[in-house]
XYZ file of C-alpha atoms in Angstrom:
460
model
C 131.018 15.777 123.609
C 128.524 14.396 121.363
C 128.405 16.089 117.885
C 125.502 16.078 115.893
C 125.081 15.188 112.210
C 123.564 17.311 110.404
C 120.815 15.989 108.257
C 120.776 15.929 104.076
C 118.302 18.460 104.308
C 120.692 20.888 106.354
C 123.337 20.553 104.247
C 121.782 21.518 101.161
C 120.294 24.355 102.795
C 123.838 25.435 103.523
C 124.787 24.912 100.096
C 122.375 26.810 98.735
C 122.929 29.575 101.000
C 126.647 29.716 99.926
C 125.423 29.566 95.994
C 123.424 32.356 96.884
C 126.383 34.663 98.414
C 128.408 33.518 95.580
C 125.862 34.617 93.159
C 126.570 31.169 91.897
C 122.114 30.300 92.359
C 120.854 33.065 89.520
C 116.420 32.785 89.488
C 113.832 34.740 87.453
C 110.464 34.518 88.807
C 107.718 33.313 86.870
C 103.764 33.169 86.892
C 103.909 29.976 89.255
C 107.452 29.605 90.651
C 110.898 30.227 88.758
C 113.438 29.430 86.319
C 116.804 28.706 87.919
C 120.272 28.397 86.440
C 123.676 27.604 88.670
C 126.954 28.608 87.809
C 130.634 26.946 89.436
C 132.351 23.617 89.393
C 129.018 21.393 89.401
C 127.604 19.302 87.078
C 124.417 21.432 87.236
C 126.300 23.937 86.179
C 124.830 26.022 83.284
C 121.594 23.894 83.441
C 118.307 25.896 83.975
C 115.241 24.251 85.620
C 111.787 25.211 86.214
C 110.951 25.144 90.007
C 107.965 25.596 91.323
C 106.414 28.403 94.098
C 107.078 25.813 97.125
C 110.706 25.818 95.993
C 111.093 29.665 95.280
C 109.780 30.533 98.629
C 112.357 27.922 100.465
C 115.032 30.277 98.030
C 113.647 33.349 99.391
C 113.401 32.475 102.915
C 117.327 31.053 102.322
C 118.053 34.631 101.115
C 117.181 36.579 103.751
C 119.253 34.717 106.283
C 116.970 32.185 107.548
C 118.614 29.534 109.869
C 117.961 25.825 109.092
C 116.208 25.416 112.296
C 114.234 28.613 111.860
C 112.875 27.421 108.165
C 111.696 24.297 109.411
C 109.888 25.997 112.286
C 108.254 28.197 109.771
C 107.159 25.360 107.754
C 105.870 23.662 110.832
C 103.661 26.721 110.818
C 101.686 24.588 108.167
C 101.079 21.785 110.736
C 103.890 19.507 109.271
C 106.299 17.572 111.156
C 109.939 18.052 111.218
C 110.601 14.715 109.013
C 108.038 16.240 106.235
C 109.639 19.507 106.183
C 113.180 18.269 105.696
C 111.383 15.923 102.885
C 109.950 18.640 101.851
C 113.032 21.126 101.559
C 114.712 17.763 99.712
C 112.668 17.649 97.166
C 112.682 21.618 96.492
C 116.079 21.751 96.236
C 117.510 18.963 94.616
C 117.648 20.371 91.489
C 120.406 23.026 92.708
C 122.349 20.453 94.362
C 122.176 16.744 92.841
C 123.406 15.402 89.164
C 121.810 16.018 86.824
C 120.971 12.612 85.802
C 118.773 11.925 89.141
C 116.449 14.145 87.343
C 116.448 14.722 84.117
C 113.401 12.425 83.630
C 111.195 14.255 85.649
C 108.286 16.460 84.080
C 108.430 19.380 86.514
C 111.445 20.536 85.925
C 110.947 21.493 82.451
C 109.935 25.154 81.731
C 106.058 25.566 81.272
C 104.691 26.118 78.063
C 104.912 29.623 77.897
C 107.493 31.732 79.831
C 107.596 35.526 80.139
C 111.019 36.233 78.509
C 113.555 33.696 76.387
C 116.115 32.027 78.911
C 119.195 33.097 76.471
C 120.201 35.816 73.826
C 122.866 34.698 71.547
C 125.074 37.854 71.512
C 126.761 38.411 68.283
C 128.856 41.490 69.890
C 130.838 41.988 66.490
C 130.695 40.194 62.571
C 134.112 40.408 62.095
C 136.297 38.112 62.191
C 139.677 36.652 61.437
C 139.167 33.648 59.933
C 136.305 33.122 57.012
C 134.799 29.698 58.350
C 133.807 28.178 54.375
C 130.099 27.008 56.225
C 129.629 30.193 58.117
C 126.037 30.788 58.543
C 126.772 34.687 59.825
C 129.137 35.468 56.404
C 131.878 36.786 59.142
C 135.261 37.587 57.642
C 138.104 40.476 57.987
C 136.010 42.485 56.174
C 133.416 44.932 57.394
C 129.928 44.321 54.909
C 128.213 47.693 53.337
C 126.248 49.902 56.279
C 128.095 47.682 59.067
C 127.420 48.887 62.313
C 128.397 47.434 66.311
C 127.544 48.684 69.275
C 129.774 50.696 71.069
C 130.831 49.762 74.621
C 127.800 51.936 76.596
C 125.815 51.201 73.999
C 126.428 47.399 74.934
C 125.854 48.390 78.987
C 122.456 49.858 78.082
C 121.130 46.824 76.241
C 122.537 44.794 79.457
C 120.864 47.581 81.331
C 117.336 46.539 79.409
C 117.836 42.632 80.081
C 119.124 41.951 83.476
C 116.374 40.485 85.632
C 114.445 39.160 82.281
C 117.116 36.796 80.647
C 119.809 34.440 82.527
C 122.162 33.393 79.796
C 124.106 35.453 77.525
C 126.255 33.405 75.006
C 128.403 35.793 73.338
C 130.100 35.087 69.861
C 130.420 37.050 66.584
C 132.035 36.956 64.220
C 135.009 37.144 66.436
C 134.642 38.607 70.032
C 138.117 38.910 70.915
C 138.334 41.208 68.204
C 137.064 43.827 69.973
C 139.264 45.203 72.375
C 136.996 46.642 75.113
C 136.036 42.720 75.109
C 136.542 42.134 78.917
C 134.974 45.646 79.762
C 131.952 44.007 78.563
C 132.174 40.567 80.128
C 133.137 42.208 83.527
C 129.447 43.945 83.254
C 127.733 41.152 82.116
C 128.899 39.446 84.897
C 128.386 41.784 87.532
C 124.843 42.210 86.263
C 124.557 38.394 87.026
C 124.273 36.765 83.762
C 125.664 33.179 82.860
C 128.004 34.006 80.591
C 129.474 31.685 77.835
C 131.765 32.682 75.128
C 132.452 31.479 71.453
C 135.410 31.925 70.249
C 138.259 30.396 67.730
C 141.252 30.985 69.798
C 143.529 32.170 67.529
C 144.012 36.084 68.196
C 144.649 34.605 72.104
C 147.638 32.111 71.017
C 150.437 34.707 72.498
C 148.102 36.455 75.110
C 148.262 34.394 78.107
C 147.081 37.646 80.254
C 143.780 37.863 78.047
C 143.436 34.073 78.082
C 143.486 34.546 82.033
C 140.583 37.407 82.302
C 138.574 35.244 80.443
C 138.666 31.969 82.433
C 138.074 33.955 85.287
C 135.404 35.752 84.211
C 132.746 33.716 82.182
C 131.482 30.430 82.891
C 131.759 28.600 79.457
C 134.310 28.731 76.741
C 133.392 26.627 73.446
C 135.979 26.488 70.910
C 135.465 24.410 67.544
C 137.914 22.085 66.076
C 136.444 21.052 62.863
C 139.055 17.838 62.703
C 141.866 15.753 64.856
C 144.332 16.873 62.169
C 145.552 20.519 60.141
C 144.867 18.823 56.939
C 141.017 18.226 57.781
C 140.340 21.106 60.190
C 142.008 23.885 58.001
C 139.714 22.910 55.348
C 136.936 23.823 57.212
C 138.348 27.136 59.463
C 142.234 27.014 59.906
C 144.904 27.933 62.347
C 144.542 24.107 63.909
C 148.255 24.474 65.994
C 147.093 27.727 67.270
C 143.413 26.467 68.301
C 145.080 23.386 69.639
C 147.655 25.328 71.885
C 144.722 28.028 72.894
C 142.673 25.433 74.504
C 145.547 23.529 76.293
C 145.812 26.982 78.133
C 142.544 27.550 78.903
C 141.905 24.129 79.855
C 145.179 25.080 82.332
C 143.675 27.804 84.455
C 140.837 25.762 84.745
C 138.321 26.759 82.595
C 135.357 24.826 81.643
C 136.001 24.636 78.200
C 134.112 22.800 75.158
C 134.982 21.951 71.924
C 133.310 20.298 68.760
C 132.069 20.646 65.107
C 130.317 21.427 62.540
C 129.866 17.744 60.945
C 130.175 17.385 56.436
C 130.951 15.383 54.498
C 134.801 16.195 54.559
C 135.234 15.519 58.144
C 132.106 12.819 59.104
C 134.674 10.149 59.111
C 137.258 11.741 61.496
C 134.692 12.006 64.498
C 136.199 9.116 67.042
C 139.739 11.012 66.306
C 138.000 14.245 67.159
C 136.741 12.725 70.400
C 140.206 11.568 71.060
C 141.625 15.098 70.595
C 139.255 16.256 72.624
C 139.589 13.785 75.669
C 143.692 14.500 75.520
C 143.274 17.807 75.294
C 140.822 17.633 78.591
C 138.024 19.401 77.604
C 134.751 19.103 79.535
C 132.231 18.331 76.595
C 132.340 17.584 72.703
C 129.174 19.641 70.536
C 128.834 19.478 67.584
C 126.125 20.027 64.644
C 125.512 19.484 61.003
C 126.275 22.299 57.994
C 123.410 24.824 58.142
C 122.807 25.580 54.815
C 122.524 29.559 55.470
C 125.375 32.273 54.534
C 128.059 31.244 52.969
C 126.633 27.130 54.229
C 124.551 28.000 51.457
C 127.189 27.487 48.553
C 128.790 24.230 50.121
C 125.078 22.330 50.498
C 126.909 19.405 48.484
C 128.935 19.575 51.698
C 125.942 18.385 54.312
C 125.724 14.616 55.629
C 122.445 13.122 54.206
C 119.672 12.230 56.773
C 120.683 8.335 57.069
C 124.147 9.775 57.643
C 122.657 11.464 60.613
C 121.009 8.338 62.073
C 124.141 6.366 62.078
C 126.275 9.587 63.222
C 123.568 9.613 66.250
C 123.739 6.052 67.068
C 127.895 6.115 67.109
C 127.605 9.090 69.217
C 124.996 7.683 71.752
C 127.378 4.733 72.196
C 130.795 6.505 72.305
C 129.078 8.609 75.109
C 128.101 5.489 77.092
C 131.629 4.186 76.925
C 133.175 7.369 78.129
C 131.016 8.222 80.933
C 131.662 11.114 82.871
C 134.879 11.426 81.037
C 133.692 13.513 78.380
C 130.052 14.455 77.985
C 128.715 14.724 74.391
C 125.801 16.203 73.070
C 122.915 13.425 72.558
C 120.236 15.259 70.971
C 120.065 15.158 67.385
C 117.480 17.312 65.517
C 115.247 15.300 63.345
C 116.727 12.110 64.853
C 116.175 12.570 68.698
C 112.403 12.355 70.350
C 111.399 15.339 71.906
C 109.725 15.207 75.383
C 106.733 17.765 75.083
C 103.615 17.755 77.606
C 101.378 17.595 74.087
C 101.147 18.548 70.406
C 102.893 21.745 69.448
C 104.862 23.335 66.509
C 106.567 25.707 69.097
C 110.455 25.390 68.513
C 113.327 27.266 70.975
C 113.365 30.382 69.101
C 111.743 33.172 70.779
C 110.089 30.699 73.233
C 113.891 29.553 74.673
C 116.383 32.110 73.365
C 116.663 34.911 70.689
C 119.381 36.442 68.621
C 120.933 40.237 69.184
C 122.737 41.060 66.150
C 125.855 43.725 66.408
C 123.438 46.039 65.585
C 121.378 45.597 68.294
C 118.960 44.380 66.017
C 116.776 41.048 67.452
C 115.668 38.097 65.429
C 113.950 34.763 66.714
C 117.277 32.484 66.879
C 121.004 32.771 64.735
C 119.783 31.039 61.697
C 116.930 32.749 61.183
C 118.262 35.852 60.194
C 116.997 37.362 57.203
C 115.343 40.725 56.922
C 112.069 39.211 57.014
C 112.011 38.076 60.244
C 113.660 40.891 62.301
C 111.974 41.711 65.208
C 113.226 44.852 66.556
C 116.229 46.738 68.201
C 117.425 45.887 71.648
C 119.062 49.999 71.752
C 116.203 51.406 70.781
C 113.065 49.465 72.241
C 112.579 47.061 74.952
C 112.138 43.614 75.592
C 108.753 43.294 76.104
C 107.837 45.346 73.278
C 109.569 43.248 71.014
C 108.441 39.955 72.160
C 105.181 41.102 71.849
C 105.166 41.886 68.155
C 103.047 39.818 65.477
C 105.829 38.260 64.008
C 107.260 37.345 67.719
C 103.622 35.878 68.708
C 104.107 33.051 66.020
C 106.666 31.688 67.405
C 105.396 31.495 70.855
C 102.026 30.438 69.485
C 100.750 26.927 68.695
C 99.663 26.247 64.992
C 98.657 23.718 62.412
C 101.403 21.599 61.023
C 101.510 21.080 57.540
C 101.063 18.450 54.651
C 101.982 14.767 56.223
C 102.837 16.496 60.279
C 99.451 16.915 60.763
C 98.216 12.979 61.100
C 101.927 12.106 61.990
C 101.680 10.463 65.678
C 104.938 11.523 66.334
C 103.490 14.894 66.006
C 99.966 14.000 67.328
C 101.734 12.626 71.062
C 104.226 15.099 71.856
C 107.357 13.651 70.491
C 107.984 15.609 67.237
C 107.824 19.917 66.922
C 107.538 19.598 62.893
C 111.520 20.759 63.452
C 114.300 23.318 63.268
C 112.428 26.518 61.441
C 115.392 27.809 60.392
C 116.743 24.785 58.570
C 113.110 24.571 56.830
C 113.463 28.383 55.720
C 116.628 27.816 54.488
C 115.343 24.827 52.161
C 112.510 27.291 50.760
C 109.701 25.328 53.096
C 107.468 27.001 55.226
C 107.527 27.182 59.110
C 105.248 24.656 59.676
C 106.318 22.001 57.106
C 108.221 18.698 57.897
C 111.761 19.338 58.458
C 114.002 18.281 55.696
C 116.426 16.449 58.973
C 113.279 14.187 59.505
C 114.331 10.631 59.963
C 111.041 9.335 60.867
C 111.170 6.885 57.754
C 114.747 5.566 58.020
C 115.671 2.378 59.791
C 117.498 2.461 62.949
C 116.329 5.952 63.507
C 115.267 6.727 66.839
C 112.334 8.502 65.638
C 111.452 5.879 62.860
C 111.571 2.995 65.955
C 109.121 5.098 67.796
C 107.142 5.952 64.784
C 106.858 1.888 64.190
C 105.643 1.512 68.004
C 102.674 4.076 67.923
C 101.329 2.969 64.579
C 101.186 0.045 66.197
């Protein structure tokens, strides 16, 4: 009996299809093809992509039970040959099936300019919390503040009600999630509705609940849990509760859960990083984030606290080599706001708020991302409006608009070829510049900087 091989192109075809029945392959359609997201054990994992209307159809066609053979007869419809179509259904689907680093370089992949809803809501389900983080940008404590409000559990269904179909990734955080007790009521419905789900917590309320610690693993598909040092002495300076974090995470990391740690980098803990990194590869963890002190909430009494620019360059460059020697150990985050070229098509001042993701308070209330949350610039309520409506108001529409830079940004040709936004917004606001001024994080005229080297290049 001769067997026959089934080509590359087969087998992902299969692979899709089993993402598919899995609900592991989640898509929202767009003007011109779709924005894609997998969930699982793959390195994709968690990743969205922009695929165009070739690839969505190949998806669809997938979907509705299409054989291999019977897909490449229909695209042999066209008047292409066999070899073209299976060329042709490689290159639609690679994204859902290859690593990540095959393609990361390549242009159409990344989202057009202007998509119809944000990818992500940042889900602060609750602002209490057990511990009082001294940098915390959201002012969460044990303590309820004046006119405090959450949603209630259907009141949480109906806003999931509003957004399924329109956004892919709900990362939910507080405050303290696991607070709440109808916690996995929600996350069971969030899932069922077909959302990536990740969840921020601290760990601590789960050190003794190994039967809570189990629901979650098995029902979201990211867990990110700071440790703000290797040690109690520096870590409890900054949150607390290190042995029970510590021992929370070894369990998680036990049921196999794809689990994250990291930290918000100052001044007291800049110089324990390669220890944290150790921790983290011990403890098995899948990736290391981290951040610098936002100087927002109660970040905004500790701004002696934040690592000065040039810190941030030579934080970057450790970090950039640390994750070359580790590999596929440990994957760390790379990009480094003010420090890190962006990849843009052309000039804009368009950042990730409201364009990417947006932030639902407890409230229900919406703002453009988690830092920029003052009164000023909320947008609406997720209970009592919809999406659309929201996204559409004045104050939403400069976000997802293009606009002049200004002072030194405008002429900068950082700026001028794609490589520079102007920076975070939030961190600007918070520093008492305006939208579109140069970010205080800029590290365009420090040596060794990434953006500086480039900077050098294009003056020529």
């Amino acid at each position: 009996m001769v067997i026959k091989m089934k080509s590359q192109a087969e087998q992902m075809v299969e692979e899709v299809r089993d993402m598919l029945l899995r609900r592991d392959l989640l898509y929202r359609e767009e003007e011109n093809g779709a924005i894609v997201i997998t969930r699982g054990k793959r390195k994709s994992s968690g990743v969205d992509y922009y695929i165009n209307k070739g690839a969505l159809s190949l998806i669809k066609l997938i979907e509705l039970g299409l054989s291999y053979n019977d897909i490449i007869k229909y695209i042999s419809l066209e008047g292409i040959s066999i070899e073209e179509g299976e060329e042709i259904i490689k290159s639609h689907l690679e994204p859902l099936v290859v690593d990540l680093k095959e393609i990361a370089h390549k242009m159409e992949y990344r989202h057009p300019e202007e998509i119809k809803f944000p990818v992500m809501v940042a889900w602060e389900i609750t602002q209490l919390c057990n511990l009082s983080c001294i940098y915390c940008f959201s002012e969460s404590g044990p303590v309820s503040p004046q006119g405090y409000r959450e949603l209630s559990t259907e009141e949480i269904f109906s806003v999931v009600d509003k957004i399924k179909g329109k956004v892919l990734i709900l990362w939910i955080g507080g405050g303290e999630p696991t607070l709440r007790r109808d916690l996995i009521d929600i996350l069971e419905y969030m899932r069922k509705n077909d959302f990536y789900l990740m969840l921020s917590t601290n760990g601590v309320i789960l050190k003794d609940n190994s039967d809570l610690i189990k629901k979650i693993a098995d029902t979201v598909d990211e867990i990110h849990i700071p440790l703000d040092g290797s040690t109690p002495e520096i870590h409890n300076k900054l949150r607390g509760e290190f042995d029970k974090v510590v021992d929370v995470i070894r369990k998680f990391v036990k049921e196999g859960a794809n689990v994250s740690t990291g930290a918000v980098i100052t001044k007291l803990n800049l110089h324990d990083v390669d220890s944290m990194i150790e921790l983290a590869l011990r403890l098995g963890v899948s990736a290391w984030v981290w951040g610098p002190l936002f100087p927002a909430g109660r970040g905004a009494f500790i701004k002696d606290l934040m690592i000065s620019p040039k810190e941030l360059v030579e934080l970057h460059s450790k970090l950039i080599k640390k994750s070359s020697e580790l590999k596929d150990q440990l994957l760390i985050l790379s990009y480094t706001p003010g420090v890190t070229p962006l990849r843009m098509s052309k000039p804009t001042t368009k950042c990730s708020a409201v364009n990417y993701f947006i932030a639902l308070m407890p409230n229900g209330d919406v703002y453009p991302c988690s830092y920029l949350r003052w009164k000023e610039y909320r947008l609406g309520n997720l209970l009592k409006e919809d999406l659309e409506d929201i996204l559409e108001r004045p104050l939403a529409r400069i976000f997802k608009e293009e606009h002049e830079p200004e002072g030194e940004c405008k002429n900068c040709p950082l700026f001028l070829n794609g490589y520079c936004n102007t920076g975070c917004k939030g961190i600007k606001v918070s520093s008492g510049l305006s939208l579109f001024d140069r970010s205080p994080l800029c590290s365009r005229d420090i040596p060794g900087s990434p953006l500086n080297n480039l900077y050098m290049e294009l003056r020529g």
